[in-house]
Amino acid sequence: MSLDLQERQKTATIDTERLCLRPLRAEDAEAITGVLSDFSVTRMLSRPPYPFTLDDAEDWLEANADSSDRAWSFAITQPADRVLIGLVSIELRQGGYHLGYWLNRYYWGRGFMSEAASALVARFFAEKGAFTLNSGAMAENAASLKVQQRLGFQVTGLRDIYAASRGAMVQEVTTALTPDYFRPYHFG
């Protein structure tokens, strides 16, 4: 690996109090498959199919590697082993930037997602400036909505979306955040 590539990867990494957010790698496919094969995770996401396969993960990683917004997709890891336990990303879609995330259910309830999302949102606003960042969660996903609320996201509406994992329409609470309302999250 060239020194230039190592330096770019180092600066792309985001370290928090308990986590390391690092760029995605092809070898993350198995860990992604493991997490998204758990219906308790996938049922709260609109795009991944269920069951989720290794081919799905490899296809997604390949498409993500070709994306111009690749710099905004991070594996959520713990510093000791840097094994993927979740994902946090900001992507340009439907004319705006959108925050999305998921986490292995064995790590739920510990503030990891608030910490990871906060770190990525802070970097996004520092680099991009005064953009509006959109997000949302299924209406029944109180934990995800709490993450957004902690960071300062404001509810902007309610809409029906198709959830591929369920093969059905579900209600999504839409949210938005500007730098003026952003509240960084710190564990403890």
PDB file of N, CA and C in Angstrom, residues 90 114 178 182:
ATOM      1  N   ILE A  90     -23.689   8.850   4.900  1.00  0.00           N
ATOM      2  CA  ILE A  90     -24.435   9.994   4.356  1.00  0.00           C
ATOM      3  C   ILE A  90     -24.295   9.881   2.851  1.00  0.00           C
ATOM      4  N   SER A 114     -25.686   6.631  18.473  1.00  0.00           N
ATOM      5  CA  SER A 114     -25.673   8.086  18.680  1.00  0.00           C
ATOM      6  C   SER A 114     -24.257   8.620  18.550  1.00  0.00           C
ATOM      7  N   THR A 178     -29.999  20.916  10.354  1.00  0.00           N
ATOM      8  CA  THR A 178     -29.066  21.913   9.835  1.00  0.00           C
ATOM      9  C   THR A 178     -27.968  22.111  10.885  1.00  0.00           C
ATOM     10  N   PHE A 182     -27.627  21.193  15.231  1.00  0.00           N
ATOM     11  CA  PHE A 182     -26.852  19.979  15.541  1.00  0.00           C
ATOM     12  C   PHE A 182     -26.360  20.014  16.995  1.00  0.00           C
TER      13      PHE A 182
END
